Amino acid sequence: MTTWLLKLGELTLKGKNLKSFESVLKRNLLAMLSSKGLSNVRVTTRNGRFYVYSAGGETENALVENVLCRLFGITGWARTVSCTKNVSDIMAVCVEEAKKLFESGAATYKVEARRADKSFPLDSYQICVSAGGAIAQAVGGLKVNVRNPDCIIYVEVREKVYVYSDAKKGLGGLPVGTAGRGLLLLSGGIDSPVAGFLMAGRGMGIDALHFHSYPYTSLEAKQKALDAAAVLGSYTMGLRLYVVAFTTVQLKIKESAPQSWITVLLRMAMMECAEKLAEKIKSKCLVSGESLSQVASQTIENLTCIQSRVNVPVLRPLIGSDKDSIITTARKIGSYEISIRPHQDCCMLFNPPHPVLHGDAAQAGQLYEALELSPLIDEALASCETVTCGC
Ligand code: ATP
Ligand code: MG
């Protein structure tokens, strides 16, 4: 039997609401395990810790750890060895852990103990000293270094004693589903999957909306959005992607609007369509991957034009991020390689050589109204395709 100990982060600050956050976390964890065929893996919760138990072999353990890497709401986790609260049992487990670490190349270590069960006769300092003594006797080559050790042996005294050394960092944040639902405008680019990931990390359930302009954009461009949605869905217990053909809307804008305004007007149309969909599927806000001044359509004036005709809040989690840090996150979550495939998104079509940089919202409104796009948007939305991606 393998046991993992999971540490909750921000969740623990939730006071009276802690139980409801914990129950969403547990539900998410069970759903993710079951989607990997691991319905037999057990999960229990006790005093601010989650425990996961698997009776399978290493292949199953690897799948469990793959799930833990993708679970919002935990700050860390570790495979543990557990034993009774008998002092000599604890020392024996610590010595075994130290031997393993020494054999795998560690030269220095320290012990960190935590006595959650205050009735245990040794306090945390005494546990560290005793474990250090036992390890010095049995594994003489491994030396104590409290400032900068190669490894740390953790001992947690709870209803049982848990010993571990390979502590992994979790994603942190809050469990998905504790902060309402948002509709992500998902392009084939680098930014929008990262924007969705960040909002999911604040507990938001994510639905996604992708616009394509087939046959002006390729099927491969649409596939990029499907694949990015699958990556995002692997952190959110699946994700529903709405795919809307925006060709007629885009052509009308291109034919009838001043060239320099094409991109801003297209974004306004996307927002109108997204707001209508959000209302239908009960999403509380729109989420986009816009970042201040990244491109001409993302100056503060143009962002104001773009959201000027919608009433639903537009969240832009990347507004203050630079491209390098967005790319770092995209690599971490696994969307980067998809996003850099060389297929053009519909926003790049008909891109004017000299776009308006500081659009006036009143003028944008007039130009937009003159286009009378609403019937085309309604039509596009009515024939939208729905795909469930990732799990
Ligand atoms: P990148 O900037 O890395 O090319 P991006 O997804 O941010 O990718 P932008 O052109 O900067 O692309 O678009 C700004 C935002 O507008 C996107 O983050 C996304 O939220 C939304 N968006 C753009 N194109 C589409 C699209 N085809 N479908 C849905 N949303 C889109
Ligand atoms: Mg961008």
XYZ file of C-alpha atoms and ligand atoms in Angstrom:
423
model
C 0.000 0.000 0.000
C 1.356 3.440 -0.911
C 0.187 6.464 1.086
C 0.491 10.088 -0.020
C 0.106 12.990 2.350
C -1.340 16.142 0.751
C -0.920 19.628 2.186
C -3.646 22.206 1.708
C -2.619 25.812 1.163
C -4.812 28.888 1.046
C -7.805 26.680 1.758
C -6.859 26.496 5.397
C -7.532 30.248 5.769
C -11.183 29.742 4.939
C -12.426 29.490 8.534
C -16.033 28.351 8.676
C -16.060 27.673 4.929
C -13.138 25.260 5.118
C -15.362 22.174 5.028
C -17.059 23.185 1.774
C -13.682 23.965 0.120
C -12.356 20.606 1.331
C -15.336 18.764 -0.050
C -14.881 20.335 -3.513
C -11.188 19.441 -3.382
C -12.029 15.848 -2.529
C -14.652 15.663 -5.271
C -12.143 17.033 -7.817
C -9.440 14.610 -6.726
C -11.792 11.617 -6.950
C -13.026 12.741 -10.380
C -9.470 13.090 -11.689
C -8.468 9.697 -10.273
C -11.531 8.053 -11.748
C -10.853 9.598 -15.184
C -7.505 7.771 -15.103
C -9.233 4.480 -14.247
C -8.167 4.752 -10.591
C -11.564 4.437 -8.919
C -10.086 1.968 -6.423
C -7.664 4.577 -5.030
C -8.974 5.790 -1.667
C -8.953 9.349 -0.339
C -9.495 10.358 3.300
C -9.304 13.707 5.074
C -8.282 14.379 8.656
C -7.264 17.555 10.490
C -6.307 19.668 7.500
C -4.521 16.906 5.622
C -5.662 14.691 2.767
C -4.429 11.113 2.446
C -4.427 9.071 -0.764
C -3.977 5.292 -0.653
C -3.183 3.000 -3.535
C -2.706 -0.751 -3.464
C -1.483 -0.837 -7.070
C 2.098 -1.019 -8.274
C 4.471 1.617 -9.627
C 2.454 2.190 -12.823
C -0.585 3.096 -10.746
C 1.546 5.224 -8.400
C 2.840 7.210 -11.369
C -0.738 7.856 -12.519
C -1.727 9.008 -9.023
C 1.211 11.421 -8.982
C 0.279 12.708 -12.420
C -3.126 13.623 -10.952
C -1.566 15.294 -7.890
C 0.586 17.468 -10.176
C -2.599 18.821 -11.777
C -4.726 19.369 -8.699
C -5.417 22.980 -7.690
C -5.798 23.508 -3.939
C -2.788 21.609 -2.597
C 0.554 23.254 -1.901
C 2.486 20.016 -1.654
C 2.392 16.268 -1.445
C 4.694 13.391 -0.633
C 4.811 9.637 -0.671
C 5.105 8.582 2.937
C 6.059 5.585 5.024
C 3.767 5.287 8.013
C 4.241 3.538 11.333
C 2.771 3.390 14.844
C 3.551 6.023 17.447
C 6.150 3.780 19.039
C 9.457 5.686 19.318
C 11.695 2.794 18.236
C 9.422 2.118 15.206
C 9.730 5.766 14.220
C 13.519 5.689 14.540
C 13.701 2.513 12.428
C 11.667 4.163 9.650
C 13.859 7.294 9.775
C 16.994 5.141 9.511
C 15.576 3.304 6.476
C 14.746 6.647 4.827
C 18.259 7.934 5.586
C 19.842 4.806 4.089
C 17.884 5.259 0.872
C 18.913 8.909 0.627
C 22.589 8.107 1.319
C 22.576 5.350 -1.317
C 21.090 7.742 -3.853
C 23.966 10.187 -3.332
C 22.930 12.544 -0.516
C 25.809 13.620 1.753
C 23.949 15.861 4.211
C 20.477 15.963 5.743
C 18.335 17.349 8.503
C 15.203 16.089 10.247
C 12.108 18.273 10.537
C 9.434 17.058 12.900
C 5.895 18.175 13.488
C 3.906 16.947 16.470
C 0.253 17.461 15.560
C -0.701 14.988 18.314
C 0.345 16.925 21.416
C -0.102 13.845 23.632
C 2.946 12.235 22.015
C 5.692 12.186 24.706
C 8.529 13.646 22.600
C 8.214 17.208 21.334
C 9.351 18.049 17.804
C 12.859 19.054 18.914
C 13.284 15.762 20.815
C 12.050 13.780 17.801
C 14.683 15.483 15.618
C 17.464 14.826 18.133
C 16.494 11.153 18.602
C 16.172 10.529 14.868
C 19.527 12.275 14.308
C 21.172 9.989 16.893
C 19.717 6.826 15.355
C 20.754 7.890 11.857
C 24.303 8.821 12.971
C 24.727 5.317 14.391
C 23.311 3.444 11.405
C 24.325 5.613 8.437
C 27.574 7.258 9.580
C 28.379 8.688 6.118
C 25.301 10.925 6.094
C 26.052 14.161 7.981
C 23.701 16.679 9.563
C 23.551 20.122 7.972
C 20.700 22.227 9.282
C 21.364 25.276 7.075
C 21.732 23.795 3.623
C 21.100 20.044 3.623
C 20.961 17.901 0.466
C 17.700 16.451 1.764
C 15.181 16.743 4.580
C 13.545 13.863 6.425
C 10.105 14.957 7.607
C 8.388 13.264 10.535
C 4.718 14.073 11.193
C 3.128 12.677 14.335
C -0.616 12.496 13.809
C -3.038 9.609 14.382
C -0.101 7.603 12.993
C 3.426 8.723 12.197
C 4.266 9.656 8.631
C 7.866 9.855 7.438
C 8.891 11.208 4.041
C 11.741 12.949 2.318
C 10.663 13.479 -1.273
C 8.253 16.400 -0.784
C 6.857 17.787 -4.044
C 5.432 21.230 -4.633
C 1.745 21.323 -5.601
C -0.019 23.863 -7.818
C -1.449 25.771 -4.841
C -4.465 27.989 -5.444
C -8.051 27.008 -4.734
C -10.048 23.967 -5.866
C -11.669 24.427 -9.270
C -15.383 24.943 -8.785
C -15.220 27.107 -5.656
C -15.345 30.456 -7.497
C -18.150 30.268 -10.064
C -17.685 29.749 -13.798
C -16.002 31.938 -16.396
C -16.006 31.777 -20.187
C -12.469 31.852 -21.603
C -11.880 33.284 -25.073
C -9.427 30.669 -26.266
C -7.342 31.397 -29.361
C -4.617 29.192 -30.776
C -1.961 31.460 -29.230
C 0.234 31.240 -26.149
C -1.597 33.628 -23.866
C -5.182 32.462 -23.576
C -4.521 28.918 -22.234
C -2.321 30.527 -19.565
C -5.097 33.002 -18.716
C -7.523 30.090 -18.294
C -5.026 28.200 -16.136
C -4.561 31.190 -13.817
C -8.304 31.666 -13.341
C -8.789 27.922 -12.736
C -6.107 28.294 -10.040
C -8.320 30.834 -8.295
C -11.072 28.215 -8.189
C -12.972 29.266 -11.308
C -14.662 26.589 -13.412
C -13.740 27.220 -17.049
C -15.760 26.923 -20.253
C -14.015 28.020 -23.437
C -15.012 29.683 -26.690
C -12.971 29.558 -29.883
C -13.654 31.472 -33.084
C -12.391 30.269 -36.432
C -12.843 31.558 -39.948
C -12.668 28.388 -41.981
C -11.821 28.196 -44.896
C -9.746 31.390 -44.455
C -8.171 29.726 -41.421
C -7.131 26.080 -41.569
C -8.510 23.034 -39.785
C -5.103 22.760 -38.113
C -5.674 26.182 -36.523
C -8.935 24.906 -35.023
C -7.158 21.741 -33.876
C -4.684 23.897 -31.926
C -7.575 25.311 -29.902
C -8.985 21.807 -29.321
C -5.595 20.559 -28.134
C -5.017 23.594 -25.919
C -8.482 23.036 -24.438
C -7.558 19.419 -23.694
C -4.424 20.540 -21.826
C -6.407 23.070 -19.823
C -9.119 20.472 -19.227
C -6.575 18.163 -17.622
C -6.410 20.676 -14.721
C -10.151 21.362 -14.569
C -11.724 17.882 -14.702
C -12.528 18.415 -18.363
C -13.616 21.514 -20.197
C -16.417 22.304 -22.602
C -15.195 24.113 -25.712
C -17.660 26.038 -27.874
C -16.389 26.445 -31.423
C -17.964 29.239 -33.463
C -17.466 29.896 -37.183
C -16.971 33.649 -37.427
C -16.289 33.870 -41.159
C -19.378 35.879 -42.116
C -18.896 38.319 -39.242
C -15.267 38.803 -40.114
C -15.956 39.309 -43.830
C -18.639 41.904 -43.078
C -16.197 43.847 -40.886
C -13.492 43.635 -43.546
C -15.815 44.812 -46.313
C -17.594 47.605 -44.467
C -15.353 49.081 -41.754
C -12.382 51.468 -41.998
C -9.298 49.274 -42.416
C -7.454 50.607 -39.385
C -10.384 49.602 -37.123
C -10.772 45.994 -38.343
C -9.034 44.290 -35.417
C -10.717 46.303 -32.661
C -14.155 45.825 -34.254
C -13.556 42.087 -34.619
C -12.667 41.892 -30.926
C -15.829 43.810 -30.065
C -17.854 41.289 -32.075
C -16.105 38.420 -30.263
C -17.052 40.022 -26.944
C -20.696 40.427 -27.995
C -20.847 36.780 -29.024
C -19.049 35.651 -25.844
C -21.426 37.640 -23.650
C -24.431 36.031 -25.348
C -22.972 32.565 -24.848
C -21.989 33.330 -21.237
C -25.555 34.308 -20.483
C -26.840 31.090 -22.027
C -24.461 28.791 -20.154
C -24.552 30.843 -16.926
C -20.919 31.923 -16.929
C -20.380 34.866 -14.599
C -17.589 36.578 -16.539
C -15.430 36.500 -19.660
C -11.708 35.707 -19.434
C -9.203 36.778 -22.070
C -5.442 36.477 -22.536
C -4.911 40.162 -23.237
C -1.823 41.804 -21.774
C -1.402 45.571 -21.642
C 0.299 46.971 -24.748
C 1.364 43.535 -26.011
C -0.052 44.398 -29.458
C -1.891 47.377 -30.973
C -5.339 46.092 -29.956
C -4.253 45.877 -26.322
C -3.538 49.516 -25.499
C -5.674 50.742 -22.623
C -7.842 52.766 -25.030
C -8.423 49.819 -27.372
C -9.130 47.450 -24.485
C -11.735 49.997 -23.365
C -13.300 49.976 -26.851
C -13.271 46.160 -26.940
C -15.250 45.764 -23.710
C -17.401 48.869 -24.191
C -20.459 47.015 -25.474
C -20.609 44.191 -22.954
C -21.959 44.344 -19.430
C -20.496 41.109 -18.104
C -17.105 41.553 -16.331
C -14.065 40.876 -18.534
C -11.185 39.380 -16.523
C -7.670 39.682 -17.946
C -5.374 37.780 -15.597
C -2.310 38.466 -17.786
C -2.811 42.216 -17.998
C 0.434 42.959 -16.106
C 2.520 39.990 -17.259
C 5.330 40.126 -19.770
C 5.654 37.587 -22.554
C 8.610 35.735 -20.978
C 6.725 34.944 -17.802
C 3.638 33.910 -19.797
C 5.816 31.550 -21.847
C 7.336 30.093 -18.657
C 3.845 29.244 -17.401
C 2.768 27.916 -20.822
C 5.748 25.533 -20.775
C 4.975 24.456 -17.210
C 1.365 23.592 -17.973
C 2.107 21.903 -21.285
C 0.339 24.233 -23.725
C 3.386 25.973 -25.203
C 4.290 23.341 -27.800
C 0.701 23.384 -29.092
C 0.530 27.173 -29.237
C 3.673 27.574 -31.324
C 2.436 25.317 -34.124
C 2.543 27.564 -37.187
C -1.161 27.857 -38.056
C -2.729 31.261 -38.347
C -5.540 32.300 -35.984
C -8.546 34.223 -37.366
C -7.377 37.419 -35.639
C -4.337 37.524 -37.902
C -6.529 37.491 -41.019
C -6.996 40.850 -42.726
C -4.728 42.457 -40.115
C -4.419 46.129 -41.153
C -0.880 47.454 -41.715
C -1.660 50.594 -39.670
C -4.154 49.674 -36.929
C -5.736 52.325 -34.750
C -3.646 52.542 -31.572
C -5.704 54.676 -29.206
C -9.263 54.150 -30.336
C -12.025 56.353 -28.983
C -14.790 54.285 -27.374
C -17.592 56.534 -28.685
C -16.263 56.286 -32.245
C -15.804 52.528 -31.836
C -19.430 52.278 -30.733
C -20.665 54.203 -33.782
C -18.581 52.170 -36.222
C -19.695 48.960 -34.561
C -23.384 49.829 -34.615
C -23.231 50.786 -38.295
C -22.048 47.254 -39.098
C -25.266 45.683 -37.729
C -23.460 42.512 -36.801
C -25.921 41.156 -34.244
C -27.952 38.941 -36.632
C -24.721 37.431 -38.025
C -23.399 36.851 -34.517
C -26.678 35.193 -33.475
C -26.518 32.957 -36.544
C -22.892 31.995 -35.857
C -23.713 31.204 -32.242
C -26.783 29.171 -33.189
C -24.648 26.770 -35.221
C -21.809 26.545 -32.704
C -20.160 23.191 -32.167
C -19.634 21.898 -28.611
C -16.705 19.628 -27.754
C -15.733 18.196 -24.367
C -11.951 18.229 -24.009
C -9.502 16.750 -21.507
C -10.355 15.347 -18.099
P -0.622 35.265 -28.688
O -0.686 36.698 -28.217
O 0.327 34.417 -27.940
O -0.563 35.112 -30.156
P -3.303 35.255 -27.865
O -4.201 34.109 -27.647
O -3.147 36.165 -26.697
O -2.010 34.621 -28.334
P -4.009 37.729 -29.156
O -4.070 38.077 -30.582
O -3.071 38.465 -28.279
O -3.767 36.182 -29.100
O -5.494 37.847 -28.621
C -5.859 38.422 -27.400
C -6.967 37.605 -26.739
O -8.161 37.608 -27.532
C -6.607 36.143 -26.610
O -5.783 35.906 -25.505
C -7.957 35.492 -26.507
O -8.469 35.615 -25.188
C -8.804 36.353 -27.462
N -8.811 35.727 -28.812
C -8.027 36.026 -29.849
N -8.292 35.237 -30.926
C -9.297 34.405 -30.539
C -10.010 33.349 -31.170
N -9.761 32.983 -32.408
N -10.961 32.716 -30.467
C -11.227 33.067 -29.181
N -10.578 34.051 -28.534
C -9.623 34.719 -29.187
Mg -1.677 37.789 -26.881
